[in-house]
C-alpha cells in the first residue's frame, strides 16, 4: 500500500513556496478588501440563520482558513452565505428557540454532520459532480447570481431597510413598492462609491480600488455630517477569537439532523463547485474538483469545533478576490486573518463604514462577474447551450438560488441525452451488404433509434462499422441480438466490423460465445 505524498495531505505546499514578495503583498491587500466586505455580510447572514451576530464572524475565520489551504481554487472564498443561512434556519428553528444555547448547539452539530458528508464524498472522488455543471449552466448561474446579489444590494444603496426575499422577483417587487421612501444622501453616497470604483478600475487597475472607494466613502460621511449624518453605518460589535465548542454526539440528535445535513451539505458543494468552476474558467486554472470537495468538508468539520456554522462558496467574496487580482489562495487566508484581527481589535473602525458605500462596491463586483464575451460566443456557437444558459438565468431570478442550479443541471442532462440518443449513422451499400457506420455509444437512450435505422435497410446482410462505438449497455446488447435473430430468420446476418474488444465481450455475455447470433470481423 502506497502512502499518500505530502502534497496530498498538505496541498498548500504545492503553491505556497512559489509565492513572491509582490504576490504576497497583492494578496494581503486583496484579503483586506475581502475582510472588510465579509465582516458586515457575515453578521447579517448569522442573523438570518437565527444565530447571534458574532457567530457570523466565527464562520468567516477558521472555515475560510482551512478551505483555502486545503482547496484547489485560487479564488474561491468560503464563509456564511444567504442561501445556506436560510436553509439552516428553516431546518433547525422547529427544534429549538433561535439564538438559544440549544439552537446554537444544533446548528454546529448539523454543520459537523454536513462536513463529514462532504468529506466522505470527496474521499469517494465524487468531485465528478462538477462535470454535470456545464459551462452554459455556469454562465447562466453567474449572470443570474450577479443580478440577484445586485437586487439584494439596491435597498442598502437607497437607504431602505427591507426584509430579505427568497427570490429576485420578490426582492424587485418589494423594492418597487418602497421607491418613494428612498434616502437621497444614501443613494448619492452609494452611487458616488460605485463611480469611484469604476474610475479606479479604468484608470488605475493595479490599485486596490474597492478598498480605496470604501475608505473615501467613510471619509465623506465623517467630513460631511450635515449631508450624510443620517446614513446607516455597519453595526458595532464586540468581537473576540472563535471559542472552542464541544459538540454532543447524541445518536438521536444525529439521526434527526442527518437528512437536513445531507441536503444542506449537497447544496453547499454544488454552489461552491459552480463558483469555483466559473472563476477557474475565467482565470484559466485547472480545478481539482475532488480536492475542493474534501476541502469543503474539512473546513466545516474543523469549523464546527471553532463555533463556525456551515460555510460554502460566496459569489460576492470570490468575485472580489478574482476582480481585485488575487494571485493565490493566500488572499483568502489573509482575509480570514484580517477578519480575526478586526474582530479582536478593529470593531470600532468597521463601524464607520457606510452601508450604501458597501452596496456600491458590491454592485461593481456583480458587474465584473458577468462574462459578456463568453455569453455572446455561446449564442453564436450553440443555440441549445444558449437555451440552457437562459433557462438557468431565469430560474435563478424566479426560484431560489440553489434550485436554479439544479434546474440548469437537469436541462443540460436533457439536451445531452437528446443529442446522444441519436448517434450519427451513415448508410452505404457494397455489393449485397448494407453498411451502417455508427458514430456513438449504444445505450438505452440510443438503442431504439439505431434499431429503427437498421430495420429500414432492405438487404438481408447488414454490416455495422463499429470502430466508433466506445460503449454498449444491456439495452444495446439485447437490441442487437434481437435484430441478429430477425435477420437470421430472413436468411441473412448481422456483422460487426472493427468492433472494440470491450464491445465484443459485452455482446457475447448475453448468450455465450457459441450461441451469439452476431458475427464479428476485423
Short mmCIF file of C-alpha atoms in Angstrom, two decimals:
data_model
loop_
_atom_site.label_atom_id
_atom_site.label_comp_id
_atom_site.label_asym_id
_atom_site.label_seq_id
_atom_site.Cartn_x
_atom_site.Cartn_y
_atom_site.Cartn_z
CA UNK A 1 0.00 0.00 0.00
CA UNK A 2 1.43 3.35 -1.10
CA UNK A 3 1.42 6.15 1.42
CA UNK A 4 -0.01 9.49 0.17
CA UNK A 5 2.61 12.10 -0.57
CA UNK A 6 2.85 15.30 1.44
CA UNK A 7 1.17 17.33 -1.33
CA UNK A 8 -1.92 15.14 -0.98
CA UNK A 9 -2.07 15.63 2.78
CA UNK A 10 -0.89 19.25 2.74
CA UNK A 11 -1.85 20.57 -0.74
CA UNK A 12 -0.85 24.15 0.10
CA UNK A 13 2.80 23.02 -0.08
CA UNK A 14 2.42 22.85 -3.87
CA UNK A 15 1.78 26.60 -4.27
CA UNK A 16 2.91 28.34 -1.08
CA UNK A 17 6.70 28.09 -1.74
CA UNK A 18 6.23 29.72 -5.16
CA UNK A 19 4.90 32.99 -3.76
CA UNK A 20 6.98 36.13 -4.17
CA UNK A 21 7.09 39.31 -2.13
CA UNK A 22 5.00 41.09 -4.77
CA UNK A 23 2.31 38.38 -4.92
CA UNK A 24 2.10 38.16 -1.13
CA UNK A 25 1.74 41.94 -0.89
CA UNK A 26 -1.01 41.90 -3.50
CA UNK A 27 -2.86 39.08 -1.77
CA UNK A 28 -2.54 40.92 1.55
CA UNK A 29 -4.41 43.93 0.13
CA UNK A 30 -6.98 41.73 -1.62
CA UNK A 31 -7.52 39.89 1.66
CA UNK A 32 -8.07 43.20 3.45
CA UNK A 33 -10.73 44.20 0.92
CA UNK A 34 -12.37 40.80 1.33
CA UNK A 35 -12.34 41.07 5.12
CA UNK A 36 -13.99 44.50 5.05
CA UNK A 37 -16.68 43.04 2.79
CA UNK A 38 -17.01 39.84 4.84
CA UNK A 39 -17.47 41.45 8.25
CA UNK A 40 -20.89 43.10 7.79
CA UNK A 41 -22.09 40.34 5.46
CA UNK A 42 -21.19 37.64 7.96
CA UNK A 43 -23.03 39.42 10.75
CA UNK A 44 -26.12 39.81 8.57
CA UNK A 45 -26.08 36.15 7.50
CA UNK A 46 -25.75 34.98 11.11
CA UNK A 47 -28.90 36.92 11.98
CA UNK A 48 -30.68 35.30 9.01
CA UNK A 49 -29.63 31.89 10.35
CA UNK A 50 -31.11 32.74 13.77
CA UNK A 51 -27.68 32.99 15.42
CA UNK A 52 -26.06 35.75 17.49
CA UNK A 53 -24.10 38.12 15.17
CA UNK A 54 -20.65 37.07 16.39
CA UNK A 55 -21.20 33.55 15.01
CA UNK A 56 -21.10 35.02 11.52
CA UNK A 57 -17.57 36.26 12.25
CA UNK A 58 -16.54 32.87 13.58
CA UNK A 59 -17.74 31.27 10.33
CA UNK A 60 -15.54 33.69 8.35
CA UNK A 61 -12.29 32.76 10.16
CA UNK A 62 -11.41 29.09 10.75
CA UNK A 63 -13.53 27.54 7.93
CA UNK A 64 -12.07 30.02 5.42
CA UNK A 65 -8.51 29.26 6.52
CA UNK A 66 -8.99 25.51 6.13
CA UNK A 67 -10.87 25.73 2.80
CA UNK A 68 -8.23 27.98 1.23
CA UNK A 69 -5.22 25.98 2.45
CA UNK A 70 -6.64 22.56 1.54
CA UNK A 71 -8.66 23.56 -1.52
CA UNK A 72 -7.82 23.72 -5.21
CA UNK A 73 -9.29 27.01 -6.46
CA UNK A 74 -7.17 30.15 -6.49
CA UNK A 75 -10.12 32.46 -5.94
CA UNK A 76 -12.91 30.54 -4.18
CA UNK A 77 -13.61 32.17 -0.81
CA UNK A 78 -15.97 30.40 1.56
CA UNK A 79 -17.94 31.59 4.52
CA UNK A 80 -21.54 32.12 5.60
CA UNK A 81 -23.98 32.73 2.73
CA UNK A 82 -27.60 33.83 2.49
CA UNK A 83 -28.87 30.58 0.92
CA UNK A 84 -27.16 28.34 3.48
CA UNK A 85 -28.30 30.58 6.35
CA UNK A 86 -31.93 30.44 5.25
CA UNK A 87 -31.85 26.64 4.86
CA UNK A 88 -30.24 26.22 8.31
CA UNK A 89 -32.88 28.41 9.94
CA UNK A 90 -35.78 26.51 8.37
CA UNK A 91 -34.18 23.17 9.33
CA UNK A 92 -33.33 23.87 12.98
CA UNK A 93 -35.81 26.52 14.16
CA UNK A 94 -38.59 23.91 14.67
CA UNK A 95 -36.29 22.07 17.08
CA UNK A 96 -35.11 24.91 19.34
CA UNK A 97 -35.57 28.63 20.04
CA UNK A 98 -33.36 30.68 17.65
CA UNK A 99 -30.23 32.21 19.26
CA UNK A 100 -30.59 29.99 22.33
CA UNK A 101 -27.77 27.76 23.56
CA UNK A 102 -29.59 24.63 22.37
CA UNK A 103 -30.20 26.18 18.97
CA UNK A 104 -26.50 27.08 18.56
CA UNK A 105 -25.50 23.53 19.54
CA UNK A 106 -27.88 22.03 16.96
CA UNK A 107 -26.60 24.35 14.21
CA UNK A 108 -22.98 23.44 14.95
CA UNK A 109 -23.79 19.72 15.15
CA UNK A 110 -25.59 19.93 11.80
CA UNK A 111 -22.51 21.70 10.40
CA UNK A 112 -20.28 18.87 11.64
CA UNK A 113 -22.53 16.21 10.05
CA UNK A 114 -22.70 18.10 6.75
CA UNK A 115 -18.91 18.46 6.78
CA UNK A 116 -18.42 14.72 7.34
CA UNK A 117 -20.83 14.01 4.47
CA UNK A 118 -18.93 16.36 2.17
CA UNK A 119 -15.55 14.95 3.16
CA UNK A 120 -16.72 11.38 2.52
CA UNK A 121 -17.93 12.40 -0.94
CA UNK A 122 -14.51 13.84 -1.63
CA UNK A 123 -12.75 10.70 -0.42
CA UNK A 124 -15.02 8.68 -2.73
CA UNK A 125 -13.93 11.00 -5.57
CA UNK A 126 -17.40 12.37 -6.03
CA UNK A 127 -15.95 15.62 -7.32
CA UNK A 128 -17.12 14.46 -10.76
CA UNK A 129 -20.32 16.23 -9.72
CA UNK A 130 -18.78 19.37 -11.21
CA UNK A 131 -18.73 17.69 -14.63
CA UNK A 132 -22.52 17.74 -14.64
CA UNK A 133 -22.48 21.52 -14.30
CA UNK A 134 -21.90 22.51 -17.93
CA UNK A 135 -20.27 25.78 -18.92
CA UNK A 136 -23.62 27.10 -20.14
CA UNK A 137 -25.13 26.42 -16.69
CA UNK A 138 -22.20 28.21 -15.06
CA UNK A 139 -22.65 31.24 -17.33
CA UNK A 140 -26.38 31.40 -16.63
CA UNK A 141 -25.92 30.86 -12.90
CA UNK A 142 -23.21 33.52 -12.75
CA UNK A 143 -25.34 36.03 -14.64
CA UNK A 144 -28.39 35.27 -12.51
CA UNK A 145 -26.46 35.33 -9.24
CA UNK A 146 -24.97 38.70 -10.17
CA UNK A 147 -28.48 40.08 -10.76
CA UNK A 148 -29.80 38.51 -7.53
CA UNK A 149 -26.94 39.96 -5.47
CA UNK A 150 -27.33 43.36 -7.15
CA UNK A 151 -31.08 43.45 -6.46
CA UNK A 152 -30.39 42.46 -2.87
CA UNK A 153 -27.99 45.42 -2.50
CA UNK A 154 -30.24 48.07 -4.07
CA UNK A 155 -32.19 48.68 -0.82
CA UNK A 156 -28.89 49.28 1.00
CA UNK A 157 -27.82 51.62 -1.79
CA UNK A 158 -31.05 53.61 -1.38
CA UNK A 159 -31.04 53.68 2.41
CA UNK A 160 -34.03 51.32 2.70
CA UNK A 161 -34.37 48.66 5.39
CA UNK A 162 -36.28 45.86 3.67
CA UNK A 163 -36.58 42.17 4.68
CA UNK A 164 -34.79 39.54 2.60
CA UNK A 165 -36.86 37.78 -0.06
CA UNK A 166 -36.45 34.20 -1.27
CA UNK A 167 -36.31 35.14 -4.96
CA UNK A 168 -35.04 38.01 -7.10
CA UNK A 169 -38.58 38.69 -8.34
CA UNK A 170 -39.76 39.09 -4.75
CA UNK A 171 -36.88 41.46 -3.99
CA UNK A 172 -37.68 43.58 -7.05
CA UNK A 173 -41.38 43.76 -6.24
CA UNK A 174 -40.73 44.83 -2.66
CA UNK A 175 -38.18 47.41 -3.81
CA UNK A 176 -40.63 48.96 -6.27
CA UNK A 177 -43.23 49.29 -3.52
CA UNK A 178 -40.84 51.36 -1.37
CA UNK A 179 -39.15 53.52 -4.01
CA UNK A 180 -40.82 56.60 -2.56
CA UNK A 181 -39.09 56.03 0.77
CA UNK A 182 -35.51 56.11 -0.54
CA UNK A 183 -32.95 58.24 1.27
CA UNK A 184 -31.28 60.64 -1.19
CA UNK A 185 -27.99 61.11 0.74
CA UNK A 186 -27.61 57.32 0.94
CA UNK A 187 -28.24 56.98 -2.80
CA UNK A 188 -25.77 59.79 -3.53
CA UNK A 189 -23.10 58.17 -1.37
CA UNK A 190 -23.66 54.70 -2.84
CA UNK A 191 -23.56 55.92 -6.45
CA UNK A 192 -20.50 58.02 -5.67
CA UNK A 193 -18.69 54.98 -4.28
CA UNK A 194 -19.70 53.00 -7.37
CA UNK A 195 -18.39 55.75 -9.65
CA UNK A 196 -15.10 55.86 -7.71
CA UNK A 197 -14.75 52.10 -8.06
CA UNK A 198 -15.31 52.30 -11.83
CA UNK A 199 -12.80 55.13 -12.06
CA UNK A 200 -10.12 53.19 -10.18
CA UNK A 201 -10.82 50.11 -12.32
CA UNK A 202 -10.39 52.05 -15.57
CA UNK A 203 -7.61 54.48 -14.65
CA UNK A 204 -5.60 52.60 -12.02
CA UNK A 205 -6.46 48.87 -12.31
CA UNK A 206 -3.46 47.84 -10.17
CA UNK A 207 -4.66 49.87 -7.19
CA UNK A 208 -6.99 48.32 -4.56
CA UNK A 209 -9.91 50.32 -5.94
CA UNK A 210 -12.66 48.67 -3.90
CA UNK A 211 -10.85 49.28 -0.63
CA UNK A 212 -10.00 52.89 -1.52
CA UNK A 213 -13.57 53.67 -2.59
CA UNK A 214 -14.88 52.33 0.74
CA UNK A 215 -12.34 54.41 2.68
CA UNK A 216 -13.27 57.53 0.72
CA UNK A 217 -16.96 56.85 1.33
CA UNK A 218 -16.32 56.57 5.07
CA UNK A 219 -14.31 59.83 4.97
CA UNK A 220 -17.19 61.60 3.19
CA UNK A 221 -19.60 60.61 5.98
CA UNK A 222 -17.11 61.77 8.62
CA UNK A 223 -16.27 65.11 6.93
CA UNK A 224 -19.83 66.00 5.87
CA UNK A 225 -22.07 65.15 8.82
CA UNK A 226 -24.63 67.72 7.71
CA UNK A 227 -25.25 65.84 4.45
CA UNK A 228 -24.57 62.22 5.40
CA UNK A 229 -25.31 62.29 9.14
CA UNK A 230 -28.36 60.00 8.79
CA UNK A 231 -26.68 57.41 6.56
CA UNK A 232 -26.69 53.93 8.14
CA UNK A 233 -23.33 52.51 9.19
CA UNK A 234 -22.22 48.95 9.83
CA UNK A 235 -23.41 47.83 13.27
CA UNK A 236 -20.85 47.97 16.05
CA UNK A 237 -19.96 44.68 17.70
CA UNK A 238 -17.76 43.37 20.49
CA UNK A 239 -15.65 40.66 18.93
CA UNK A 240 -13.14 38.08 20.06
CA UNK A 241 -11.50 34.98 18.60
CA UNK A 242 -13.68 31.92 17.93
CA UNK A 243 -14.15 29.86 21.10
CA UNK A 244 -13.99 26.08 21.16
CA UNK A 245 -17.41 24.43 21.03
CA UNK A 246 -17.70 20.85 22.34
CA UNK A 247 -20.47 19.06 20.46
CA UNK A 248 -22.74 16.34 21.88
CA UNK A 249 -22.62 13.16 19.81
CA UNK A 250 -26.14 12.12 20.77
CA UNK A 251 -27.35 9.39 18.39
CA UNK A 252 -30.95 10.58 18.49
CA UNK A 253 -29.93 14.14 17.60
CA UNK A 254 -27.59 12.90 14.86
CA UNK A 255 -30.35 10.83 13.23
CA UNK A 256 -32.76 13.73 13.48
CA UNK A 257 -30.38 16.18 11.84
CA UNK A 258 -28.89 13.80 9.28
CA UNK A 259 -31.42 14.38 6.43
CA UNK A 260 -31.01 18.15 6.72
CA UNK A 261 -27.22 17.77 6.92
CA UNK A 262 -27.12 15.77 3.69
CA UNK A 263 -29.36 18.26 1.87
CA UNK A 264 -27.54 21.38 3.01
CA UNK A 265 -24.15 19.70 2.51
CA UNK A 266 -25.00 18.89 -1.09
CA UNK A 267 -26.31 22.42 -1.61
CA UNK A 268 -23.04 23.86 -0.31
CA UNK A 269 -20.99 21.61 -2.58
CA UNK A 270 -22.95 22.36 -5.74
CA UNK A 271 -22.81 26.09 -5.03
CA UNK A 272 -19.09 26.05 -4.22
CA UNK A 273 -18.15 23.92 -7.23
CA UNK A 274 -20.24 26.13 -9.54
CA UNK A 275 -18.47 29.24 -8.30
CA UNK A 276 -15.04 27.58 -8.42
CA UNK A 277 -15.60 26.35 -11.96
CA UNK A 278 -16.87 29.75 -13.09
CA UNK A 279 -13.78 31.53 -11.77
CA UNK A 280 -11.35 28.83 -12.93
CA UNK A 281 -12.70 29.22 -16.46
CA UNK A 282 -12.06 32.96 -16.26
CA UNK A 283 -8.56 32.57 -14.82
CA UNK A 284 -7.67 29.53 -17.00
CA UNK A 285 -6.90 27.47 -13.90
CA UNK A 286 -7.12 23.68 -13.80
CA UNK A 287 -9.52 22.81 -10.98
CA UNK A 288 -9.18 19.62 -8.91
CA UNK A 289 -12.83 19.03 -8.01
CA UNK A 290 -12.18 16.12 -5.63
CA UNK A 291 -9.65 18.12 -3.66
CA UNK A 292 -12.11 21.02 -3.48
CA UNK A 293 -14.88 18.74 -2.17
CA UNK A 294 -12.57 17.34 0.51
CA UNK A 295 -11.51 20.85 1.50
CA UNK A 296 -15.12 21.99 1.84
CA UNK A 297 -15.88 19.05 4.11
CA UNK A 298 -12.74 19.51 6.19
CA UNK A 299 -13.45 23.24 6.63
CA UNK A 300 -16.90 22.53 8.05
CA UNK A 301 -15.68 19.68 10.27
CA UNK A 302 -12.93 21.82 11.83
CA UNK A 303 -15.05 24.98 11.76
CA UNK A 304 -17.85 23.38 13.78
CA UNK A 305 -15.49 22.85 16.72
CA UNK A 306 -14.46 26.53 16.50
CA UNK A 307 -18.04 27.87 16.59
CA UNK A 308 -18.22 28.37 12.83
CA UNK A 309 -21.54 27.41 11.30
CA UNK A 310 -21.87 25.86 7.83
CA UNK A 311 -19.96 27.71 5.13
CA UNK A 312 -19.87 27.41 1.35
CA UNK A 313 -18.53 29.35 -1.60
CA UNK A 314 -19.53 33.02 -1.68
CA UNK A 315 -20.06 34.60 -5.11
CA UNK A 316 -19.54 38.09 -3.73
CA UNK A 317 -16.29 37.43 -1.87
CA UNK A 318 -14.93 35.06 -4.51
CA UNK A 319 -15.75 37.58 -7.22
CA UNK A 320 -13.93 40.29 -5.26
CA UNK A 321 -10.89 38.01 -4.97
CA UNK A 322 -10.83 37.50 -8.74
CA UNK A 323 -11.63 41.08 -9.71
CA UNK A 324 -9.08 42.53 -7.27
CA UNK A 325 -6.31 40.38 -8.79
CA UNK A 326 -5.63 37.73 -6.15
CA UNK A 327 -2.55 35.67 -7.10
CA UNK A 328 -3.17 32.59 -4.92
CA UNK A 329 -5.41 31.16 -2.17
CA UNK A 330 -3.27 33.22 0.19
CA UNK A 331 -5.72 36.07 -0.41
CA UNK A 332 -8.42 34.02 1.31
CA UNK A 333 -6.06 33.13 4.14
CA UNK A 334 -5.26 36.81 4.68
CA UNK A 335 -8.98 37.63 4.52
CA UNK A 336 -9.67 35.24 7.41
CA UNK A 337 -6.73 36.61 9.40
CA UNK A 338 -7.90 40.19 8.79
CA UNK A 339 -11.38 39.23 10.00
CA UNK A 340 -9.84 37.73 13.14
CA UNK A 341 -7.76 40.88 13.71
CA UNK A 342 -10.69 43.23 13.24
CA UNK A 343 -12.90 41.03 15.39
CA UNK A 344 -10.46 41.46 18.25
CA UNK A 345 -9.06 44.97 17.81
CA UNK A 346 -10.81 46.83 14.99
CA UNK A 347 -14.52 46.52 15.61
CA UNK A 348 -14.77 50.28 16.15
CA UNK A 349 -13.17 51.04 12.75
CA UNK A 350 -15.54 48.72 10.89
CA UNK A 351 -18.48 50.53 12.46
CA UNK A 352 -17.55 53.68 10.47
CA UNK A 353 -18.18 52.08 7.06
CA UNK A 354 -21.42 53.37 5.49
CA UNK A 355 -23.71 50.62 4.24
CA UNK A 356 -24.60 52.45 0.97
CA UNK A 357 -20.89 52.68 0.12
CA UNK A 358 -20.53 48.95 0.64
CA UNK A 359 -23.57 48.34 -1.57
CA UNK A 360 -21.99 50.41 -4.34
CA UNK A 361 -18.81 48.32 -4.14
CA UNK A 362 -20.81 45.08 -4.33
CA UNK A 363 -22.63 46.33 -7.45
CA UNK A 364 -19.26 46.82 -9.12
CA UNK A 365 -18.27 43.27 -8.19
CA UNK A 366 -21.53 41.96 -9.68
CA UNK A 367 -20.79 43.66 -13.00
CA UNK A 368 -17.34 42.08 -13.10
CA UNK A 369 -18.78 38.60 -12.53
CA UNK A 370 -20.67 38.63 -15.85
CA UNK A 371 -18.65 37.14 -18.72
CA UNK A 372 -20.13 39.15 -21.59
CA UNK A 373 -17.73 37.79 -24.23
CA UNK A 374 -18.47 34.15 -23.38
CA UNK A 375 -22.24 34.75 -23.48
CA UNK A 376 -22.01 36.27 -26.98
CA UNK A 377 -19.77 33.40 -28.13
CA UNK A 378 -22.19 30.81 -26.74
CA UNK A 379 -25.05 32.37 -28.71
CA UNK A 380 -23.04 32.12 -31.94
CA UNK A 381 -21.79 28.56 -31.37
CA UNK A 382 -24.73 26.61 -29.88
CA UNK A 383 -28.34 27.73 -29.62
CA UNK A 384 -29.17 24.66 -27.49
CA UNK A 385 -26.48 25.55 -24.95
CA UNK A 386 -27.62 29.17 -25.04
CA UNK A 387 -31.12 27.92 -24.20
CA UNK A 388 -29.68 26.07 -21.20
CA UNK A 389 -27.89 29.23 -20.10
CA UNK A 390 -31.08 31.28 -20.47
CA UNK A 391 -33.13 28.72 -18.55
CA UNK A 392 -30.60 28.74 -15.71
CA UNK A 393 -30.58 32.55 -15.68
CA UNK A 394 -34.37 32.89 -15.49
CA UNK A 395 -34.59 30.06 -12.94
CA UNK A 396 -32.11 32.00 -10.80
CA UNK A 397 -34.38 35.04 -10.95
CA UNK A 398 -37.65 33.19 -10.37
CA UNK A 399 -36.55 30.43 -7.97
CA UNK A 400 -34.20 30.17 -5.04
CA UNK A 401 -30.53 30.22 -5.98
CA UNK A 402 -29.81 26.57 -5.21
CA UNK A 403 -32.92 25.39 -7.09
CA UNK A 404 -31.76 27.27 -10.18
CA UNK A 405 -28.52 25.28 -10.22
CA UNK A 406 -30.44 22.01 -10.13
CA UNK A 407 -32.73 23.23 -12.93
CA UNK A 408 -29.74 24.12 -15.09
CA UNK A 409 -28.05 20.77 -14.47
CA UNK A 410 -31.25 18.90 -15.38
CA UNK A 411 -31.61 20.99 -18.55
CA UNK A 412 -28.01 20.19 -19.53
CA UNK A 413 -28.59 16.47 -18.96
CA UNK A 414 -31.79 16.63 -21.03
CA UNK A 415 -30.03 18.19 -24.02
CA UNK A 416 -27.09 15.80 -23.62
CA UNK A 417 -29.33 12.74 -23.58
CA UNK A 418 -31.32 14.09 -26.52
CA UNK A 419 -28.13 14.53 -28.52
CA UNK A 420 -26.57 11.19 -27.59
CA UNK A 421 -29.86 9.32 -28.12
CA UNK A 422 -29.48 9.93 -31.85
CA UNK A 423 -25.93 8.85 -32.75
CA UNK A 424 -24.57 9.73 -36.17
CA UNK A 425 -25.41 6.93 -38.63
CA UNK A 426 -24.12 6.86 -42.23
CA UNK A 427 -25.57 4.39 -44.75
CA UNK A 428 -23.86 2.84 -47.77
CA UNK A 429 -24.25 -0.30 -49.86
CA UNK A 430 -21.42 -2.51 -51.08
CA UNK A 431 -22.45 -5.49 -53.20
CA UNK A 432 -25.19 -7.36 -51.36
CA UNK A 433 -24.36 -5.77 -47.98
CA UNK A 434 -25.99 -2.81 -46.27
CA UNK A 435 -23.39 -0.97 -44.21
CA UNK A 436 -24.14 1.35 -41.30
CA UNK A 437 -21.33 3.44 -39.82
CA UNK A 438 -22.37 4.26 -36.24
CA UNK A 439 -20.70 7.22 -34.53
CA UNK A 440 -21.61 6.97 -30.88
CA UNK A 441 -22.28 4.63 -27.99
CA UNK A 442 -25.26 2.26 -27.98
CA UNK A 443 -27.06 2.70 -24.67
CA UNK A 444 -30.67 2.62 -23.52
CA UNK A 445 -31.41 6.08 -24.92
CA UNK A 446 -29.98 5.36 -28.38
CA UNK A 447 -30.88 1.69 -28.94
CA UNK A 448 -34.40 2.32 -30.28
CA UNK A 449 -33.17 4.98 -32.72
CA UNK A 450 -30.50 2.63 -34.07
CA UNK A 451 -32.97 -0.26 -34.27
CA UNK A 452 -35.27 1.80 -36.48
CA UNK A 453 -32.36 2.70 -38.77
CA UNK A 454 -31.38 -0.97 -39.01
CA UNK A 455 -34.91 -2.06 -39.91
CA UNK A 456 -35.01 0.47 -42.75
CA UNK A 457 -32.23 -1.43 -44.52
CA UNK A 458 -33.72 -3.72 -47.21
CA UNK A 459 -30.90 -6.21 -47.62
CA UNK A 460 -30.64 -9.39 -45.58
CA UNK A 461 -26.93 -8.91 -44.87
CA UNK A 462 -26.30 -5.99 -42.56
CA UNK A 463 -22.82 -4.81 -41.52
CA UNK A 464 -22.23 -2.28 -38.75
CA UNK A 465 -18.93 -0.42 -38.85
CA UNK A 466 -18.38 -0.35 -35.07
CA UNK A 467 -14.98 1.31 -34.75
CA UNK A 468 -16.54 4.45 -33.16
CA UNK A 469 -18.73 2.54 -30.70
CA UNK A 470 -16.99 3.02 -27.36
CA UNK A 471 -19.66 1.66 -25.04
CA UNK A 472 -22.71 -0.60 -25.13
CA UNK A 473 -25.11 -1.35 -22.28
CA UNK A 474 -27.64 -4.15 -21.74
CA UNK A 475 -30.35 -2.42 -23.78
CA UNK A 476 -27.99 -2.13 -26.74
CA UNK A 477 -26.83 -5.74 -26.39
CA UNK A 478 -30.40 -7.06 -26.25
CA UNK A 479 -31.43 -4.98 -29.26
CA UNK A 480 -28.53 -6.17 -31.44
CA UNK A 481 -29.22 -9.79 -30.51
CA UNK A 482 -32.88 -9.30 -31.40
CA UNK A 483 -32.01 -7.80 -34.79
CA UNK A 484 -29.44 -10.53 -35.47
CA UNK A 485 -32.05 -13.22 -34.89
CA UNK A 486 -34.55 -11.37 -37.10
CA UNK A 487 -32.04 -11.20 -39.96
CA UNK A 488 -31.12 -14.89 -39.47
CA UNK A 489 -34.80 -15.88 -39.85
CA UNK A 490 -34.80 -13.99 -43.15
CA UNK A 491 -31.75 -15.88 -44.31
CA UNK A 492 -29.36 -13.02 -43.63
CA UNK A 493 -26.89 -11.99 -40.94
CA UNK A 494 -25.70 -9.17 -38.72
CA UNK A 495 -21.95 -8.48 -38.68
CA UNK A 496 -19.98 -6.04 -36.52
CA UNK A 497 -16.81 -4.92 -38.21
CA UNK A 498 -13.77 -3.49 -36.37
CA UNK A 499 -15.58 -3.59 -33.02
CA UNK A 500 -13.62 -2.90 -29.83
CA UNK A 501 -12.76 -5.86 -27.63
CA UNK A 502 -14.88 -4.48 -24.76
CA UNK A 503 -17.93 -4.21 -27.05
CA UNK A 504 -17.47 -7.78 -28.34
CA UNK A 505 -17.12 -9.06 -24.80
CA UNK A 506 -20.41 -7.45 -23.73
CA UNK A 507 -22.25 -8.83 -26.77
CA UNK A 508 -21.03 -12.37 -26.11
CA UNK A 509 -22.04 -12.31 -22.46
CA UNK A 510 -25.78 -12.48 -23.16
CA UNK A 511 -25.96 -15.94 -24.70
CA UNK A 512 -22.37 -17.13 -24.55
CA UNK A 513 -19.73 -17.18 -27.28
CA UNK A 514 -21.10 -20.25 -29.09
CA UNK A 515 -24.74 -19.10 -29.19
CA UNK A 516 -24.07 -15.43 -30.04
CA UNK A 517 -26.05 -14.69 -33.25
CA UNK A 518 -23.77 -11.79 -34.22
CA UNK A 519 -20.72 -12.17 -36.42
CA UNK A 520 -17.51 -10.23 -35.82
CA UNK A 521 -14.91 -9.16 -38.37
CA UNK A 522 -11.63 -7.29 -38.01
#
